[in-house]
Amino acid sequence: MKDERKTKKQLIEELNELRAGLAAATSSPGKIPLEEKSAFLDKIINSASEGIFVLDEKGHYKFINPACGKMMGHNPEEWLGKRAGSFLLDEDRERVSECFYGTYRGKPGRTEMKVKGGDGKYRHLDLHLTPLVWEGQPHVLGIVNDVTPRKTPKRPEEKAKR
């Protein structure tokens, strides 16, 4: 059985292609209606297993998909308008902030961070940030994966079974 999960890079490429398609649909007669493309894009983003979010210039959430909310143990709507850095642990705050501001200035970034979700559980997240222009303003597109299983030490009885 072939693994059908897409890499973050493939997902970002697809999102960029869809964004270009949406722009073309608004200016080219005879193309797929904007409403259909928008619905298709919504379905992709809301079905993705990766967390997807958009931050404004001050680091406030403008968009959060369901997977991102689930990783963080929160309802995504509760986070809209809130500052992304509020959930960061002190040990990661400076590094993640530098990554965000570098991306906001046009340089894609990648880092890992440990966060405490709304459910009280700690998670290790792999974070990819990409510059994005939205509503005519610079923003940051984030793609995040929960890598906690990879970072969590195995229990001795699990090692013995191997």
PDB file of C-alpha atoms in Angstrom:
ATOM      1  CA  MET A   1       0.000   0.000   0.000  1.00  0.00           C
ATOM      2  CA  LYS A   2       1.486   3.317  -1.065  1.00  0.00           C
ATOM      3  CA  ASP A   3       1.797   6.088   1.522  1.00  0.00           C
ATOM      4  CA  GLU A   4      -0.392   8.926   0.227  1.00  0.00           C
ATOM      5  CA  ARG A   5       0.588  11.587   2.775  1.00  0.00           C
ATOM      6  CA  LYS A   6       2.006  14.658   1.162  1.00  0.00           C
ATOM      7  CA  THR A   7       5.132  16.426   2.331  1.00  0.00           C
ATOM      8  CA  LYS A   8       4.897  19.964   3.640  1.00  0.00           C
ATOM      9  CA  LYS A   9       6.717  21.175   0.539  1.00  0.00           C
ATOM     10  CA  GLN A  10       4.180  19.453  -1.735  1.00  0.00           C
ATOM     11  CA  LEU A  11       1.310  20.928   0.280  1.00  0.00           C
ATOM     12  CA  ILE A  12       2.789  24.436   0.075  1.00  0.00           C
ATOM     13  CA  GLU A  13       3.302  23.996  -3.687  1.00  0.00           C
ATOM     14  CA  GLU A  14      -0.319  22.884  -4.089  1.00  0.00           C
ATOM     15  CA  LEU A  15      -1.545  25.841  -2.043  1.00  0.00           C
ATOM     16  CA  ASN A  16       0.528  28.218  -4.185  1.00  0.00           C
ATOM     17  CA  GLU A  17      -0.836  26.614  -7.382  1.00  0.00           C
ATOM     18  CA  LEU A  18      -4.380  26.945  -6.076  1.00  0.00           C
ATOM     19  CA  ARG A  19      -3.755  30.565  -5.103  1.00  0.00           C
ATOM     20  CA  ALA A  20      -2.479  31.261  -8.637  1.00  0.00           C
ATOM     21  CA  GLY A  21      -5.528  29.462 -10.031  1.00  0.00           C
ATOM     22  CA  LEU A  22      -7.826  31.573  -7.899  1.00  0.00           C
ATOM     23  CA  ALA A  23      -6.189  34.729  -9.213  1.00  0.00           C
ATOM     24  CA  ALA A  24      -6.559  33.494 -12.804  1.00  0.00           C
ATOM     25  CA  ALA A  25     -10.208  32.575 -12.241  1.00  0.00           C
ATOM     26  CA  THR A  26     -11.069  36.125 -11.243  1.00  0.00           C
ATOM     27  CA  SER A  27      -9.512  37.603 -14.374  1.00  0.00           C
ATOM     28  CA  SER A  28     -10.100  34.965 -17.094  1.00  0.00           C
ATOM     29  CA  PRO A  29     -13.549  34.340 -18.562  1.00  0.00           C
ATOM     30  CA  GLY A  30     -14.526  30.710 -19.133  1.00  0.00           C
ATOM     31  CA  LYS A  31     -12.499  29.385 -16.197  1.00  0.00           C
ATOM     32  CA  ILE A  32     -13.835  27.480 -13.193  1.00  0.00           C
ATOM     33  CA  PRO A  33     -15.933  29.844 -11.085  1.00  0.00           C
ATOM     34  CA  LEU A  34     -14.184  31.374  -8.103  1.00  0.00           C
ATOM     35  CA  GLU A  35     -16.744  29.874  -5.699  1.00  0.00           C
ATOM     36  CA  GLU A  36     -15.866  26.329  -6.852  1.00  0.00           C
ATOM     37  CA  LYS A  37     -12.131  26.929  -6.519  1.00  0.00           C
ATOM     38  CA  SER A  38     -12.625  28.514  -3.129  1.00  0.00           C
ATOM     39  CA  ALA A  39     -14.675  25.531  -1.922  1.00  0.00           C
ATOM     40  CA  PHE A  40     -12.019  23.145  -3.232  1.00  0.00           C
ATOM     41  CA  LEU A  41      -9.248  25.060  -1.474  1.00  0.00           C
ATOM     42  CA  ASP A  42     -11.266  25.090   1.764  1.00  0.00           C
ATOM     43  CA  LYS A  43     -11.706  21.322   1.513  1.00  0.00           C
ATOM     44  CA  ILE A  44      -7.952  20.768   1.049  1.00  0.00           C
ATOM     45  CA  ILE A  45      -6.975  23.015   3.942  1.00  0.00           C
ATOM     46  CA  ASN A  46      -9.634  21.671   6.307  1.00  0.00           C
ATOM     47  CA  SER A  47      -8.804  18.031   5.424  1.00  0.00           C
ATOM     48  CA  ALA A  48      -5.031  18.358   5.779  1.00  0.00           C
ATOM     49  CA  SER A  49      -3.384  16.411   8.585  1.00  0.00           C
ATOM     50  CA  GLU A  50      -0.798  19.189   8.898  1.00  0.00           C
ATOM     51  CA  GLY A  51      -1.589  22.271  10.908  1.00  0.00           C
ATOM     52  CA  ILE A  52      -1.964  25.321   8.667  1.00  0.00           C
ATOM     53  CA  PHE A  53      -2.183  28.875   9.956  1.00  0.00           C
ATOM     54  CA  VAL A  54      -1.642  32.467   8.853  1.00  0.00           C
ATOM     55  CA  LEU A  55      -0.164  35.202  11.062  1.00  0.00           C
ATOM     56  CA  ASP A  56      -0.297  38.949  10.510  1.00  0.00           C
ATOM     57  CA  GLU A  57       2.642  41.330  10.975  1.00  0.00           C
ATOM     58  CA  LYS A  58       2.217  41.333  14.765  1.00  0.00           C
ATOM     59  CA  GLY A  59       2.034  37.548  15.019  1.00  0.00           C
ATOM     60  CA  HIS A  60      -1.753  37.383  15.510  1.00  0.00           C
ATOM     61  CA  TYR A  61      -3.660  34.445  14.062  1.00  0.00           C
ATOM     62  CA  LYS A  62      -5.712  35.355  10.984  1.00  0.00           C
ATOM     63  CA  PHE A  63      -6.498  31.740  10.028  1.00  0.00           C
ATOM     64  CA  ILE A  64      -6.140  28.323  11.685  1.00  0.00           C
ATOM     65  CA  ASN A  65      -7.208  24.993  10.187  1.00  0.00           C
ATOM     66  CA  PRO A  66      -8.801  22.208  12.284  1.00  0.00           C
ATOM     67  CA  ALA A  67      -5.609  20.095  12.384  1.00  0.00           C
ATOM     68  CA  CYS A  68      -3.660  22.978  13.915  1.00  0.00           C
ATOM     69  CA  GLY A  69      -6.359  23.494  16.533  1.00  0.00           C
ATOM     70  CA  LYS A  70      -6.336  19.792  17.373  1.00  0.00           C
ATOM     71  CA  MET A  71      -2.532  19.775  17.772  1.00  0.00           C
ATOM     72  CA  MET A  72      -2.771  22.686  20.160  1.00  0.00           C
ATOM     73  CA  GLY A  73      -5.719  21.273  22.101  1.00  0.00           C
ATOM     74  CA  HIS A  74      -7.906  24.285  21.279  1.00  0.00           C
ATOM     75  CA  ASN A  75     -10.853  25.206  19.139  1.00  0.00           C
ATOM     76  CA  PRO A  76      -9.264  27.166  16.229  1.00  0.00           C
ATOM     77  CA  GLU A  77     -11.900  29.916  16.391  1.00  0.00           C
ATOM     78  CA  GLU A  78     -10.820  30.686  19.970  1.00  0.00           C
ATOM     79  CA  TRP A  79      -7.350  31.583  18.717  1.00  0.00           C
ATOM     80  CA  LEU A  80      -8.288  33.977  15.914  1.00  0.00           C
ATOM     81  CA  GLY A  81      -6.878  37.405  16.686  1.00  0.00           C
ATOM     82  CA  LYS A  82      -4.687  36.108  19.515  1.00  0.00           C
ATOM     83  CA  ARG A  83      -0.908  36.277  19.514  1.00  0.00           C
ATOM     84  CA  ALA A  84       0.800  33.095  18.376  1.00  0.00           C
ATOM     85  CA  GLY A  85       3.687  33.437  20.811  1.00  0.00           C
ATOM     86  CA  SER A  86       1.439  33.152  23.838  1.00  0.00           C
ATOM     87  CA  PHE A  87       1.733  29.353  23.915  1.00  0.00           C
ATOM     88  CA  LEU A  88       5.522  29.187  23.447  1.00  0.00           C
ATOM     89  CA  LEU A  89       7.770  27.953  26.215  1.00  0.00           C
ATOM     90  CA  ASP A  90      10.391  30.480  27.335  1.00  0.00           C
ATOM     91  CA  GLU A  91      13.222  28.249  26.067  1.00  0.00           C
ATOM     92  CA  ASP A  92      11.878  28.479  22.478  1.00  0.00           C
ATOM     93  CA  ARG A  93      10.490  32.021  22.422  1.00  0.00           C
ATOM     94  CA  GLU A  94      13.538  33.865  21.050  1.00  0.00           C
ATOM     95  CA  ARG A  95      14.366  31.262  18.362  1.00  0.00           C
ATOM     96  CA  VAL A  96      10.779  30.984  17.106  1.00  0.00           C
ATOM     97  CA  SER A  97      10.346  34.783  17.154  1.00  0.00           C
ATOM     98  CA  GLU A  98      13.500  35.212  15.059  1.00  0.00           C
ATOM     99  CA  CYS A  99      12.183  32.619  12.596  1.00  0.00           C
ATOM    100  CA  PHE A 100       8.822  34.446  12.375  1.00  0.00           C
ATOM    101  CA  TYR A 101      10.344  37.896  11.831  1.00  0.00           C
ATOM    102  CA  GLY A 102      12.816  36.558   9.271  1.00  0.00           C
ATOM    103  CA  THR A 103       9.925  34.996   7.368  1.00  0.00           C
ATOM    104  CA  TYR A 104       7.852  38.153   7.655  1.00  0.00           C
ATOM    105  CA  ARG A 105      10.763  39.987   5.994  1.00  0.00           C
ATOM    106  CA  GLY A 106      10.735  37.457   3.120  1.00  0.00           C
ATOM    107  CA  LYS A 107      12.974  34.568   4.180  1.00  0.00           C
ATOM    108  CA  PRO A 108      11.281  31.168   4.654  1.00  0.00           C
ATOM    109  CA  GLY A 109      12.143  29.516   7.955  1.00  0.00           C
ATOM    110  CA  ARG A 110      12.004  26.210   9.754  1.00  0.00           C
ATOM    111  CA  THR A 111      12.379  25.339  13.415  1.00  0.00           C
ATOM    112  CA  GLU A 112      11.098  22.991  16.094  1.00  0.00           C
ATOM    113  CA  MET A 113       9.422  24.012  19.299  1.00  0.00           C
ATOM    114  CA  LYS A 114       7.831  22.494  22.352  1.00  0.00           C
ATOM    115  CA  VAL A 115       4.417  23.795  23.341  1.00  0.00           C
ATOM    116  CA  LYS A 116       1.881  23.160  26.065  1.00  0.00           C
ATOM    117  CA  GLY A 117      -1.539  22.681  24.506  1.00  0.00           C
ATOM    118  CA  GLY A 118      -4.864  23.749  25.927  1.00  0.00           C
ATOM    119  CA  ASP A 119      -5.324  20.178  27.159  1.00  0.00           C
ATOM    120  CA  GLY A 120      -2.207  20.485  29.345  1.00  0.00           C
ATOM    121  CA  LYS A 121      -0.132  18.087  27.220  1.00  0.00           C
ATOM    122  CA  TYR A 122       3.295  19.030  25.892  1.00  0.00           C
ATOM    123  CA  ARG A 123       3.979  18.533  22.201  1.00  0.00           C
ATOM    124  CA  HIS A 124       7.030  18.844  19.966  1.00  0.00           C
ATOM    125  CA  LEU A 125       6.150  20.636  16.730  1.00  0.00           C
ATOM    126  CA  ASP A 126       8.062  20.915  13.453  1.00  0.00           C
ATOM    127  CA  LEU A 127       7.322  24.382  12.070  1.00  0.00           C
ATOM    128  CA  HIS A 128       7.759  25.632   8.483  1.00  0.00           C
ATOM    129  CA  LEU A 129       7.142  29.326   7.804  1.00  0.00           C
ATOM    130  CA  THR A 130       6.693  30.894   4.360  1.00  0.00           C
ATOM    131  CA  PRO A 131       6.139  34.548   3.397  1.00  0.00           C
ATOM    132  CA  LEU A 132       2.604  35.221   2.128  1.00  0.00           C
ATOM    133  CA  VAL A 133       0.856  38.306   0.790  1.00  0.00           C
ATOM    134  CA  TRP A 134      -2.781  38.318   1.884  1.00  0.00           C
ATOM    135  CA  GLU A 135      -5.231  41.176   1.442  1.00  0.00           C
ATOM    136  CA  GLY A 136      -2.346  43.194   0.003  1.00  0.00           C
ATOM    137  CA  GLN A 137      -0.307  42.914   3.207  1.00  0.00           C
ATOM    138  CA  PRO A 138       2.657  40.696   4.168  1.00  0.00           C
ATOM    139  CA  HIS A 139       1.732  37.729   6.343  1.00  0.00           C
ATOM    140  CA  VAL A 140       3.345  34.457   7.378  1.00  0.00           C
ATOM    141  CA  LEU A 141       1.979  31.059   6.319  1.00  0.00           C
ATOM    142  CA  GLY A 142       2.776  28.315   8.817  1.00  0.00           C
ATOM    143  CA  ILE A 143       2.699  24.561   8.277  1.00  0.00           C
ATOM    144  CA  VAL A 144       3.177  22.534  11.447  1.00  0.00           C
ATOM    145  CA  ASN A 145       3.454  18.822  12.252  1.00  0.00           C
ATOM    146  CA  ASP A 146       3.307  17.141  15.634  1.00  0.00           C
ATOM    147  CA  VAL A 147       6.589  15.196  15.960  1.00  0.00           C
ATOM    148  CA  THR A 148       6.048  14.266  19.614  1.00  0.00           C
ATOM    149  CA  PRO A 149       6.173  10.494  18.949  1.00  0.00           C
ATOM    150  CA  ARG A 150       9.604  10.929  17.369  1.00  0.00           C
ATOM    151  CA  LYS A 151      10.853  13.011  20.321  1.00  0.00           C
ATOM    152  CA  THR A 152       9.323  11.022  23.173  1.00  0.00           C
ATOM    153  CA  PRO A 153      11.679   8.438  24.694  1.00  0.00           C
ATOM    154  CA  LYS A 154      10.465   4.858  24.372  1.00  0.00           C
ATOM    155  CA  ARG A 155       9.607   2.968  27.520  1.00  0.00           C
ATOM    156  CA  PRO A 156      12.004   0.070  28.346  1.00  0.00           C
ATOM    157  CA  GLU A 157       9.340  -2.584  27.685  1.00  0.00           C
ATOM    158  CA  GLU A 158       8.764  -1.151  24.179  1.00  0.00           C
ATOM    159  CA  LYS A 159      12.483  -1.353  23.377  1.00  0.00           C
ATOM    160  CA  ALA A 160      12.614  -4.977  24.508  1.00  0.00           C
ATOM    161  CA  LYS A 161       9.859  -5.973  22.048  1.00  0.00           C
ATOM    162  CA  ARG A 162      11.968  -4.941  19.051  1.00  0.00           C
TER     163      ARG A 162
END
